[in-house]
Amino acid sequence: MPQSRSGGARKGTAAEEPGPMSIGAVLNLLRDEFPEVTISKIRFLESEGLVEPQRTPSGYRKFSAADVERLSRVLRLQRDHYLPLRVIREQLDALDRGEEIRLPGPTRPADPLDGIPAPAVAPDAGIPDGSGISESLTAGRVGRTELMAAAEVDEEQLAEWETYGLIAPARDGGYDAETVTIARIVADLGRYGLEPRHLRMVKAAAEREAGLIEQLVAPLRRHRNPQTRAHAETTARELATLAVRLHAALVRSALRARLH
């Protein structure tokens, strides 16, 4: 459907703001329409290249009216259409070129964590043709035998992973594509000498991060505005993406300190 809503922040728009604005002033403008927005959210959108404010010689951000308009559009596309940032960036680039864009009707994302960078392993990578595993993954589940074949491990190894809580079946006894990915990574780490007991801390850290994200989005999920409640899923995806990036950066930094 054609884009039906244009414009930026509503009450107290950027056009009424004289001159460049600080990030705090931008936050105040946006919160009228987007009460869940935070300074961290604005910084995240900047880090993703969706807005590029000017910087003062001392490094402070200065936003123009056009920047606020752009941020409003991004937030609206997320809230009303649940578009991933990659698609939003393409939409903005098209608008910058003067092209007309068409937006899908509002839909809910299939997975609250959709969009988190995944390991560079395709769901069916390394699976022999005709094994049936790829087709089962497409359907959403694989069985225990298929999981062992995908990870190239035996029953004893899989049972050990389950003992340490690294792998767990769903209620129907099957394993989803994410679990298959985890199994492959655990198997690969094992070939370097990392045993399941070594990975318990990784599992515990992931659960703590997930719990922290859940706490952060809980106020949004309890909000009276249904659009704000729905926006909790987008926020969870973005927080998870940042957590993954932070973890990777911390590991690289720690290794650099130890290896140099």
Coordinates of C-alpha atoms in Angstrom, one line a residue:
M1 CA 0.0 0.0 0.0
P2 CA 1.3 3.5 -0.6
Q3 CA 3.0 5.2 2.2
S4 CA 0.2 6.9 4.1
R5 CA 2.0 8.6 6.9
S6 CA 4.8 11.1 6.3
G7 CA 6.3 13.7 8.4
G8 CA 8.3 13.6 11.6
A9 CA 7.7 14.2 15.3
R10 CA 4.3 15.6 15.8
K11 CA 3.9 18.0 18.7
G12 CA 6.8 20.4 18.7
T13 CA 8.3 19.3 15.4
A14 CA 11.8 19.8 14.3
A15 CA 10.7 22.7 12.1
E16 CA 9.9 24.7 15.2
E17 CA 13.3 24.0 16.7
P18 CA 15.8 26.8 15.9
G19 CA 19.2 25.6 14.8
P20 CA 21.0 22.3 15.5
M21 CA 19.7 20.2 18.5
S22 CA 21.3 18.1 21.1
I23 CA 20.4 14.5 21.5
G24 CA 18.4 15.4 24.6
A25 CA 16.4 17.9 22.7
V26 CA 15.7 15.3 19.9
L27 CA 14.6 12.8 22.5
N28 CA 12.1 15.3 23.9
L29 CA 10.7 15.9 20.5
L30 CA 10.3 12.2 19.6
R31 CA 8.8 11.1 22.9
D32 CA 5.5 12.7 22.2
E33 CA 4.8 10.1 19.5
F34 CA 7.3 7.5 20.6
P35 CA 7.2 7.3 24.4
E36 CA 9.5 4.2 24.5
V37 CA 12.4 5.9 22.6
T38 CA 15.6 6.4 24.6
I39 CA 19.0 8.1 24.0
S40 CA 20.5 4.6 23.6
K41 CA 18.0 3.9 20.9
I42 CA 18.9 7.0 19.0
R43 CA 22.6 6.2 19.3
F44 CA 21.9 2.6 18.1
L45 CA 20.1 3.9 15.0
E46 CA 23.1 6.2 14.3
S47 CA 25.5 3.3 14.7
E48 CA 23.5 1.4 12.1
G49 CA 23.9 4.3 9.6
L50 CA 20.2 5.4 9.6
V51 CA 20.9 8.9 10.7
E52 CA 24.2 10.9 10.6
P53 CA 24.1 14.0 12.8
Q54 CA 26.8 16.6 12.6
R55 CA 29.5 16.6 15.3
T56 CA 31.0 19.6 17.1
P57 CA 34.8 19.9 17.4
S58 CA 34.4 18.5 20.9
G59 CA 32.5 15.5 19.6
Y60 CA 28.9 16.3 20.6
R61 CA 26.1 15.3 18.3
K62 CA 24.0 18.1 16.7
F63 CA 20.8 17.0 14.9
S64 CA 19.0 19.0 12.2
A65 CA 15.3 19.1 11.5
A66 CA 15.9 16.7 8.7
D67 CA 17.6 14.3 11.1
V68 CA 14.6 14.3 13.4
E69 CA 12.3 13.8 10.5
R70 CA 14.4 10.8 9.4
L71 CA 14.5 9.3 12.9
S72 CA 10.7 9.7 13.1
R73 CA 10.3 7.9 9.9
V74 CA 12.5 5.0 11.0
L75 CA 10.7 4.6 14.3
R76 CA 7.3 4.7 12.5
L77 CA 8.4 2.0 10.0
Q78 CA 9.5 -0.2 12.9
R79 CA 6.4 0.4 15.0
D80 CA 3.7 0.3 12.3
H81 CA 5.3 -2.2 9.8
Y82 CA 7.9 -4.1 11.9
L83 CA 10.4 -3.7 9.1
P84 CA 14.0 -4.8 9.8
L85 CA 16.6 -2.1 9.8
R86 CA 18.1 -3.4 6.5
V87 CA 14.8 -2.9 4.7
I88 CA 14.3 0.5 6.4
R89 CA 17.7 1.6 5.2
E90 CA 16.7 0.6 1.6
Q91 CA 13.4 2.5 1.9
L92 CA 15.3 5.6 3.1
D93 CA 17.8 5.3 0.3
A94 CA 14.9 5.1 -2.2
L95 CA 13.3 8.2 -0.7
D96 CA 16.6 10.0 -0.9
R97 CA 16.7 9.2 -4.7
G98 CA 13.2 10.7 -5.0
E99 CA 11.5 7.3 -5.6
E100 CA 8.1 6.4 -4.3
I101 CA 8.0 3.6 -1.8
R102 CA 5.3 1.1 -1.1
L103 CA 4.9 -0.4 2.4
P104 CA 3.4 -3.7 3.4
G105 CA 0.4 -3.8 5.7
P106 CA 1.2 -4.0 9.5
T107 CA 2.4 -7.5 10.5
R108 CA 4.0 -9.0 13.5
P109 CA 7.6 -10.4 13.2
A110 CA 7.7 -14.2 13.2
D111 CA 10.5 -14.3 15.8
P112 CA 11.2 -11.7 18.5
L113 CA 14.9 -12.4 18.0
D114 CA 14.8 -12.3 14.2
G115 CA 17.7 -10.2 12.9
I116 CA 20.4 -11.2 15.4
P117 CA 23.6 -12.0 13.6
A118 CA 23.9 -15.8 13.3
P119 CA 27.0 -17.8 12.7
A120 CA 28.1 -18.0 9.1
V121 CA 26.8 -21.6 8.8
A122 CA 23.7 -22.2 6.7
P123 CA 21.0 -24.4 8.4
D124 CA 21.7 -27.3 6.0
A125 CA 25.5 -26.7 5.5
G126 CA 27.4 -30.0 5.4
I127 CA 24.2 -32.1 5.3
P128 CA 24.3 -34.8 2.6
D129 CA 21.8 -34.6 -0.2
G130 CA 18.9 -36.9 0.4
S131 CA 19.4 -37.1 4.2
G132 CA 16.1 -35.5 4.8
I133 CA 17.5 -33.1 7.5
S134 CA 17.3 -30.0 5.3
E135 CA 13.7 -30.7 4.6
S136 CA 12.9 -31.3 8.3
L137 CA 14.6 -28.0 9.2
T138 CA 12.4 -26.3 6.7
A139 CA 9.4 -27.8 8.4
G140 CA 10.7 -26.5 11.7
R141 CA 12.0 -29.6 13.6
V142 CA 14.5 -32.4 13.3
G143 CA 14.6 -35.6 15.3
R144 CA 17.4 -36.8 17.6
T145 CA 19.0 -39.0 15.0
E146 CA 18.9 -36.1 12.5
L147 CA 20.5 -33.7 15.0
M148 CA 23.3 -36.1 15.6
A149 CA 23.9 -36.5 11.9
A150 CA 23.9 -32.8 11.4
A151 CA 26.4 -32.2 14.2
E152 CA 28.4 -35.4 13.3
V153 CA 28.3 -36.6 16.9
D154 CA 27.1 -39.8 18.7
E155 CA 24.4 -40.4 21.3
E156 CA 26.9 -40.3 24.2
Q157 CA 28.2 -36.8 23.1
L158 CA 24.6 -35.4 22.7
A159 CA 23.6 -36.8 26.0
E160 CA 26.6 -35.1 27.6
W161 CA 25.6 -31.7 26.0
E162 CA 22.1 -32.2 27.4
T163 CA 23.5 -32.9 30.8
Y164 CA 25.3 -29.6 30.8
G165 CA 22.2 -27.7 29.5
L166 CA 23.8 -26.8 26.1
I167 CA 21.1 -28.6 24.1
A168 CA 17.5 -29.3 25.0
P169 CA 14.6 -30.7 22.9
A170 CA 11.3 -28.9 22.5
R171 CA 8.2 -30.2 24.2
D172 CA 7.4 -32.4 21.2
G173 CA 10.9 -34.0 21.5
G174 CA 12.2 -32.3 18.3
Y175 CA 15.0 -29.8 17.8
D176 CA 14.6 -26.5 16.0
A177 CA 17.1 -24.9 13.5
E178 CA 18.7 -22.8 16.2
T179 CA 19.4 -25.9 18.3
V180 CA 21.0 -27.5 15.3
T181 CA 23.2 -24.5 14.9
I182 CA 24.2 -24.7 18.6
A183 CA 25.0 -28.4 18.2
R184 CA 27.3 -27.8 15.2
I185 CA 29.1 -25.0 17.0
V186 CA 29.6 -27.1 20.2
A187 CA 30.9 -29.9 18.1
D188 CA 33.3 -27.6 16.3
L189 CA 34.6 -26.2 19.6
G190 CA 35.0 -29.7 20.8
R191 CA 37.5 -30.4 18.0
Y192 CA 39.6 -27.6 19.4
G193 CA 39.6 -29.2 22.8
L194 CA 36.7 -27.3 24.4
E195 CA 34.5 -29.7 26.4
P196 CA 30.9 -29.1 27.5
R197 CA 32.0 -28.2 31.0
H198 CA 34.0 -25.4 29.5
L199 CA 31.0 -24.0 27.8
R200 CA 28.7 -23.8 30.9
M201 CA 29.9 -20.3 31.5
V202 CA 29.0 -19.3 27.9
K203 CA 25.5 -20.7 28.4
A204 CA 25.1 -19.0 31.8
A205 CA 26.2 -15.7 30.3
A206 CA 23.7 -16.0 27.5
E207 CA 20.9 -16.7 29.9
R208 CA 21.9 -13.7 32.0
E209 CA 21.9 -11.5 28.9
A210 CA 18.5 -12.8 27.9
G211 CA 17.1 -12.1 31.4
L212 CA 18.5 -8.6 31.3
I213 CA 16.9 -7.9 27.9
E214 CA 13.6 -9.3 29.2
Q215 CA 13.7 -6.9 32.2
L216 CA 14.4 -4.0 29.9
V217 CA 11.5 -4.6 27.6
A218 CA 9.1 -5.6 30.4
P219 CA 7.8 -2.0 30.9
L220 CA 7.0 -1.8 27.1
R221 CA 5.1 -5.1 27.2
R222 CA 3.0 -3.8 30.1
H223 CA 2.2 -0.5 28.4
R224 CA -1.4 0.4 27.7
N225 CA -0.7 1.4 24.2
P226 CA -0.8 -1.8 22.0
Q227 CA 1.7 -0.4 19.5
T228 CA 4.2 0.2 22.4
R229 CA 3.6 -3.4 23.6
A230 CA 4.3 -4.6 20.1
H231 CA 7.4 -2.5 19.9
A232 CA 8.9 -4.5 22.7
E233 CA 9.8 -7.2 20.2
T234 CA 11.7 -4.8 18.0
T235 CA 13.5 -3.4 21.1
A236 CA 14.4 -7.0 22.2
R237 CA 15.9 -7.7 18.8
E238 CA 18.0 -4.5 18.8
L239 CA 19.2 -5.1 22.4
A240 CA 20.2 -8.7 21.5
T241 CA 22.1 -7.5 18.4
L242 CA 24.0 -5.0 20.6
A243 CA 24.7 -7.7 23.2
V244 CA 26.1 -10.0 20.5
R245 CA 28.3 -7.2 19.1
L246 CA 29.5 -6.2 22.5
H247 CA 30.4 -9.8 23.4
A248 CA 32.3 -10.2 20.1
A249 CA 34.2 -6.9 20.7
L250 CA 35.1 -7.9 24.3
V251 CA 36.4 -11.3 23.2
R252 CA 38.5 -9.7 20.5
S253 CA 39.8 -7.0 22.8
A254 CA 40.7 -9.6 25.5
L255 CA 42.5 -11.8 23.0
R256 CA 44.4 -8.8 21.6
A257 CA 45.6 -8.0 25.1
R258 CA 46.7 -11.5 25.7
L259 CA 48.3 -12.3 22.3
H260 CA 50.3 -9.0 21.9

